[in-house]
PDB file of C-alpha atoms in Angstrom:
ATOM      1  CA  MET A  24     106.833 -21.891 -31.989  1.00 64.00           C
ATOM      2  CA  ASN A  25     104.422 -23.407 -34.480  1.00 72.00           C
ATOM      3  CA  LYS A  26     100.688 -23.869 -33.923  1.00 67.00           C
ATOM      4  CA  GLY A  27     101.047 -27.652 -33.537  1.00 63.00           C
ATOM      5  CA  LYS A  28     103.425 -27.366 -30.583  1.00 62.00           C
ATOM      6  CA  ILE A  29     101.219 -24.743 -28.931  1.00 60.00           C
ATOM      7  CA  ALA A  30      98.192 -27.022 -29.317  1.00 51.00           C
ATOM      8  CA  VAL A  31     100.052 -29.987 -27.784  1.00 48.00           C
ATOM      9  CA  ILE A  32     101.219 -27.882 -24.826  1.00 58.00           C
ATOM     10  CA  ALA A  33      97.686 -26.531 -24.303  1.00 48.00           C
ATOM     11  CA  ILE A  34      96.191 -30.030 -24.383  1.00 55.00           C
ATOM     12  CA  LEU A  35      98.778 -31.292 -21.897  1.00 47.00           C
ATOM     13  CA  ALA A  36      98.095 -28.365 -19.556  1.00 45.00           C
ATOM     14  CA  VAL A  37      94.343 -28.977 -19.672  1.00 44.00           C
ATOM     15  CA  GLY A  38      94.895 -32.705 -19.080  1.00 44.00           C
ATOM     16  CA  ILE A  39      97.109 -32.102 -16.065  1.00 48.00           C
ATOM     17  CA  ALA A  40      94.619 -29.637 -14.577  1.00 42.00           C
ATOM     18  CA  ALA A  41      91.724 -32.051 -15.169  1.00 40.00           C
ATOM     19  CA  ALA A  42      93.657 -34.911 -13.551  1.00 41.00           C
ATOM     20  CA  ALA A  43      94.411 -32.779 -10.501  1.00 43.00           C
ATOM     21  CA  ILE A  44      90.745 -31.830 -10.112  1.00 42.00           C
ATOM     22  CA  TRP A  45      89.522 -35.379 -10.739  1.00 41.00           C
ATOM     23  CA  THR A  46      91.796 -36.887  -8.084  1.00 41.00           C
ATOM     24  CA  ARG A  47      90.312 -34.494  -5.498  1.00 40.00           C
ATOM     25  CA  ARG A  48      86.714 -35.484  -6.329  1.00 38.00           C
ATOM     26  CA  ASP A  49      86.750 -38.659  -4.210  1.00 42.00           C
ATOM     27  CA  GLY A  50      86.521 -36.619  -1.008  1.00 43.00           C
ATOM     28  CA  GLU A  51      90.210 -36.132  -0.355  1.00 40.00           C
ATOM     29  CA  ALA A  52      90.650 -33.441   2.209  1.00 42.00           C
ATOM     30  CA  PRO A  53      93.053 -30.628   1.491  1.00 39.00           C
ATOM     31  CA  ALA A  54      96.184 -30.239   3.560  1.00 37.00           C
ATOM     32  CA  THR A  55      95.435 -28.696   6.934  1.00 37.00           C
ATOM     33  CA  GLU A  56      97.391 -27.276   9.831  1.00 36.00           C
ATOM     34  CA  ALA A  57      97.813 -30.740  11.306  1.00 35.00           C
ATOM     35  CA  ALA A  58      99.060 -32.158   8.034  1.00 38.00           C
ATOM     36  CA  THR A  59     101.763 -29.510   8.066  1.00 35.00           C
ATOM     37  CA  GLY A  60     102.732 -30.250  11.661  1.00 39.00           C
ATOM     38  CA  LYS A  61     100.739 -27.597  13.544  1.00 45.00           C
ATOM     39  CA  GLY A  62      98.200 -28.541  16.210  1.00 63.00           C
ATOM     40  CA  VAL A  63      95.130 -30.722  16.068  1.00 72.00           C
ATOM     41  CA  MET A  64      92.929 -30.799  13.008  1.00 87.00           C
ATOM     42  CA  VAL A  65      89.437 -30.316  14.434  1.00 94.00           C
ATOM     43  CA  ALA A  66      87.841 -28.966  17.580  1.00 94.00           C
ATOM     44  CA  VAL A  67      85.953 -31.779  19.290  1.00 96.00           C
ATOM     45  CA  THR A  68      82.965 -31.331  21.578  1.00 96.00           C
ATOM     46  CA  LEU A  69      83.002 -34.017  24.251  1.00 97.00           C
ATOM     47  CA  PRO A  70      79.736 -35.865  24.917  1.00 97.00           C
ATOM     48  CA  ALA A  71      78.116 -35.312  28.319  1.00 97.00           C
ATOM     49  CA  THR A  72      78.376 -39.045  29.020  1.00 98.00           C
ATOM     50  CA  LEU A  73      79.754 -42.153  27.363  1.00 98.00           C
ATOM     51  CA  SER A  74      78.248 -45.632  27.369  1.00 99.00           C
ATOM     52  CA  GLU A  75      80.186 -48.326  29.232  1.00 99.00           C
ATOM     53  CA  ALA A  76      81.422 -49.751  25.914  1.00 99.00           C
ATOM     54  CA  ALA A  77      82.589 -46.306  24.798  1.00 99.00           C
ATOM     55  CA  LYS A  78      84.386 -45.741  28.120  1.00 99.00           C
ATOM     56  CA  MET A  79      86.322 -48.972  27.572  1.00 99.00           C
ATOM     57  CA  GLY A  80      86.852 -47.953  23.959  1.00 99.00           C
ATOM     58  CA  GLU A  81      88.277 -44.612  25.041  1.00 99.00           C
ATOM     59  CA  LYS A  82      90.916 -46.419  27.119  1.00 99.00           C
ATOM     60  CA  ALA A  83      91.841 -48.712  24.220  1.00 98.00           C
ATOM     61  CA  PHE A  84      91.822 -45.767  21.788  1.00 98.00           C
ATOM     62  CA  ASN A  85      94.183 -43.806  24.029  1.00 98.00           C
ATOM     63  CA  ALA A  86      96.517 -46.813  24.296  1.00 98.00           C
ATOM     64  CA  VAL A  87      96.636 -47.751  20.601  1.00 97.00           C
ATOM     65  CA  CYS A  88      95.146 -45.035  18.387  1.00 98.00           C
ATOM     66  CA  ALA A  89      95.687 -41.628  19.984  1.00 97.00           C
ATOM     67  CA  ALA A  90      99.385 -41.439  19.096  1.00 95.00           C
ATOM     68  CA  CYS A  91      98.338 -40.845  15.481  1.00 96.00           C
ATOM     69  CA  HIS A  92      94.642 -39.902  15.626  1.00 97.00           C
ATOM     70  CA  GLY A  93      95.020 -37.593  18.623  1.00 96.00           C
ATOM     71  CA  ALA A  94      93.262 -37.069  21.901  1.00 96.00           C
ATOM     72  CA  ASN A  95      89.498 -37.336  21.442  1.00 97.00           C
ATOM     73  CA  ALA A  96      90.137 -38.505  17.840  1.00 97.00           C
ATOM     74  CA  ALA A  97      90.810 -34.881  16.808  1.00 97.00           C
ATOM     75  CA  GLY A  98      93.751 -35.772  14.541  1.00 96.00           C
ATOM     76  CA  THR A  99      97.429 -34.846  14.705  1.00 95.00           C
ATOM     77  CA  GLU A 100     100.288 -34.245  12.328  1.00 91.00           C
ATOM     78  CA  ALA A 101     100.613 -38.050  12.173  1.00 93.00           C
ATOM     79  CA  GLY A 102      97.019 -39.068  11.416  1.00 95.00           C
ATOM     80  CA  PRO A 103      93.582 -37.762  10.493  1.00 96.00           C
ATOM     81  CA  PRO A 104      90.729 -36.911  12.835  1.00 97.00           C
ATOM     82  CA  LEU A 105      88.125 -39.633  13.149  1.00 97.00           C
ATOM     83  CA  VAL A 106      85.617 -37.044  14.356  1.00 97.00           C
ATOM     84  CA  HIS A 107      85.195 -35.791  10.810  1.00 96.00           C
ATOM     85  CA  GLU A 108      82.415 -36.015   8.235  1.00 95.00           C
ATOM     86  CA  ILE A 109      84.599 -38.226   6.014  1.00 94.00           C
ATOM     87  CA  TYR A 110      84.179 -40.972   8.615  1.00 96.00           C
ATOM     88  CA  GLU A 111      80.412 -40.666   9.011  1.00 95.00           C
ATOM     89  CA  PRO A 112      78.772 -44.108   9.241  1.00 96.00           C
ATOM     90  CA  SER A 113      77.198 -43.871   5.784  1.00 95.00           C
ATOM     91  CA  HIS A 114      80.642 -43.421   4.183  1.00 94.00           C
ATOM     92  CA  HIS A 115      82.919 -45.441   6.500  1.00 96.00           C
ATOM     93  CA  GLY A 116      80.805 -48.010   8.303  1.00 96.00           C
ATOM     94  CA  ASP A 117      81.911 -49.899  11.397  1.00 98.00           C
ATOM     95  CA  GLN A 118      83.291 -52.697   9.217  1.00 98.00           C
ATOM     96  CA  ALA A 119      85.576 -50.213   7.426  1.00 96.00           C
ATOM     97  CA  PHE A 120      87.101 -49.257  10.781  1.00 97.00           C
ATOM     98  CA  ALA A 121      87.511 -52.935  11.688  1.00 98.00           C
ATOM     99  CA  VAL A 122      89.199 -53.774   8.382  1.00 97.00           C
ATOM    100  CA  ALA A 123      91.542 -50.783   8.726  1.00 97.00           C
ATOM    101  CA  VAL A 124      92.624 -51.861  12.204  1.00 98.00           C
ATOM    102  CA  VAL A 125      93.071 -55.536  11.312  1.00 98.00           C
ATOM    103  CA  ASN A 126      94.598 -55.172   7.826  1.00 98.00           C
ATOM    104  CA  GLY A 127      95.811 -51.602   7.675  1.00 97.00           C
ATOM    105  CA  VAL A 128      94.530 -49.277   4.984  1.00 96.00           C
ATOM    106  CA  ARG A 129      95.920 -47.455   1.980  1.00 95.00           C
ATOM    107  CA  ALA A 130      95.799 -43.670   2.262  1.00 93.00           C
ATOM    108  CA  HIS A 131      92.881 -42.415   0.199  1.00 91.00           C
ATOM    109  CA  HIS A 132      91.411 -39.288   1.809  1.00 90.00           C
ATOM    110  CA  TRP A 133      94.407 -37.667   3.452  1.00 92.00           C
ATOM    111  CA  THR A 134      98.112 -37.150   2.882  1.00 92.00           C
ATOM    112  CA  PHE A 135      99.380 -38.891   6.021  1.00 92.00           C
ATOM    113  CA  GLY A 136     100.389 -42.113   4.316  1.00 94.00           C
ATOM    114  CA  ASP A 137      99.091 -45.630   4.783  1.00 96.00           C
ATOM    115  CA  MET A 138      97.845 -46.853   8.155  1.00 97.00           C
ATOM    116  CA  PRO A 139      99.574 -50.060   9.275  1.00 98.00           C
ATOM    117  CA  PRO A 140      97.640 -52.933  10.883  1.00 98.00           C
ATOM    118  CA  GLN A 141      97.239 -52.664  14.650  1.00 98.00           C
ATOM    119  CA  PRO A 142      97.817 -56.213  15.954  1.00 97.00           C
ATOM    120  CA  ALA A 143      97.728 -55.096  19.605  1.00 95.00           C
ATOM    121  CA  MET A 144      94.006 -54.316  19.279  1.00 97.00           C
ATOM    122  CA  THR A 145      91.782 -57.192  20.442  1.00 98.00           C
ATOM    123  CA  ARG A 146      88.375 -57.783  18.852  1.00 97.00           C
ATOM    124  CA  ALA A 147      86.619 -56.704  22.052  1.00 98.00           C
ATOM    125  CA  ASP A 148      88.717 -53.544  22.234  1.00 98.00           C
ATOM    126  CA  LEU A 149      88.011 -52.875  18.565  1.00 98.00           C
ATOM    127  CA  ARG A 150      84.238 -53.059  19.110  1.00 99.00           C
ATOM    128  CA  ASN A 151      84.575 -50.686  22.051  1.00 99.00           C
ATOM    129  CA  VAL A 152      86.819 -48.267  20.138  1.00 99.00           C
ATOM    130  CA  ILE A 153      84.241 -48.126  17.352  1.00 99.00           C
ATOM    131  CA  ALA A 154      81.538 -47.394  19.956  1.00 99.00           C
ATOM    132  CA  TYR A 155      83.739 -44.615  21.378  1.00 99.00           C
ATOM    133  CA  VAL A 156      84.432 -43.049  17.967  1.00 98.00           C
ATOM    134  CA  ARG A 157      80.750 -43.204  16.976  1.00 98.00           C
ATOM    135  CA  GLU A 158      79.657 -41.562  20.247  1.00 98.00           C
ATOM    136  CA  MET A 159      82.284 -38.848  19.766  1.00 98.00           C
ATOM    137  CA  GLN A 160      81.030 -38.321  16.215  1.00 98.00           C
ATOM    138  CA  ARG A 161      77.383 -38.070  17.303  1.00 98.00           C
ATOM    139  CA  ALA A 162      78.347 -35.484  19.944  1.00 98.00           C
ATOM    140  CA  ASN A 163      79.785 -33.454  17.070  1.00 98.00           C
ATOM    141  CA  GLY A 164      76.815 -33.738  14.715  1.00 97.00           C
ATOM    142  CA  ILE A 165      78.200 -36.607  12.629  1.00 97.00           C
ATOM    143  CA  ASP A 166      75.594 -39.357  12.310  1.00 92.00           C
TER     144      ASP A 166
END
């Protein structure tokens, strides 16, 4: 093999490696047990109490969201945990949650695929679900 071909192969290898590293830099989480079909993704500490809004949000979450995001928003093989630092308010504000529920969202941190819109969720339920998720996050040190 001549030096030119070796150089081209080396440059391609470096480019592929750099692209793989660069695509992970936006905060994408690596595959976890839940992403491979085993158990929940995170251990969740339950708050001692929930506000009235969060209690209503928990009911709506369990009816609409828990099938994918798991009990207590701990994640499942079908969807990521919402009690996770990726979803801290400074990175995914309340409006980001609202937009995801209303419009759906393209997968960008996890390998679960895109989230479809959730038309069964009312605006009032959505506000309460956000209150529930935020209270669960705070109970787990995510502010």
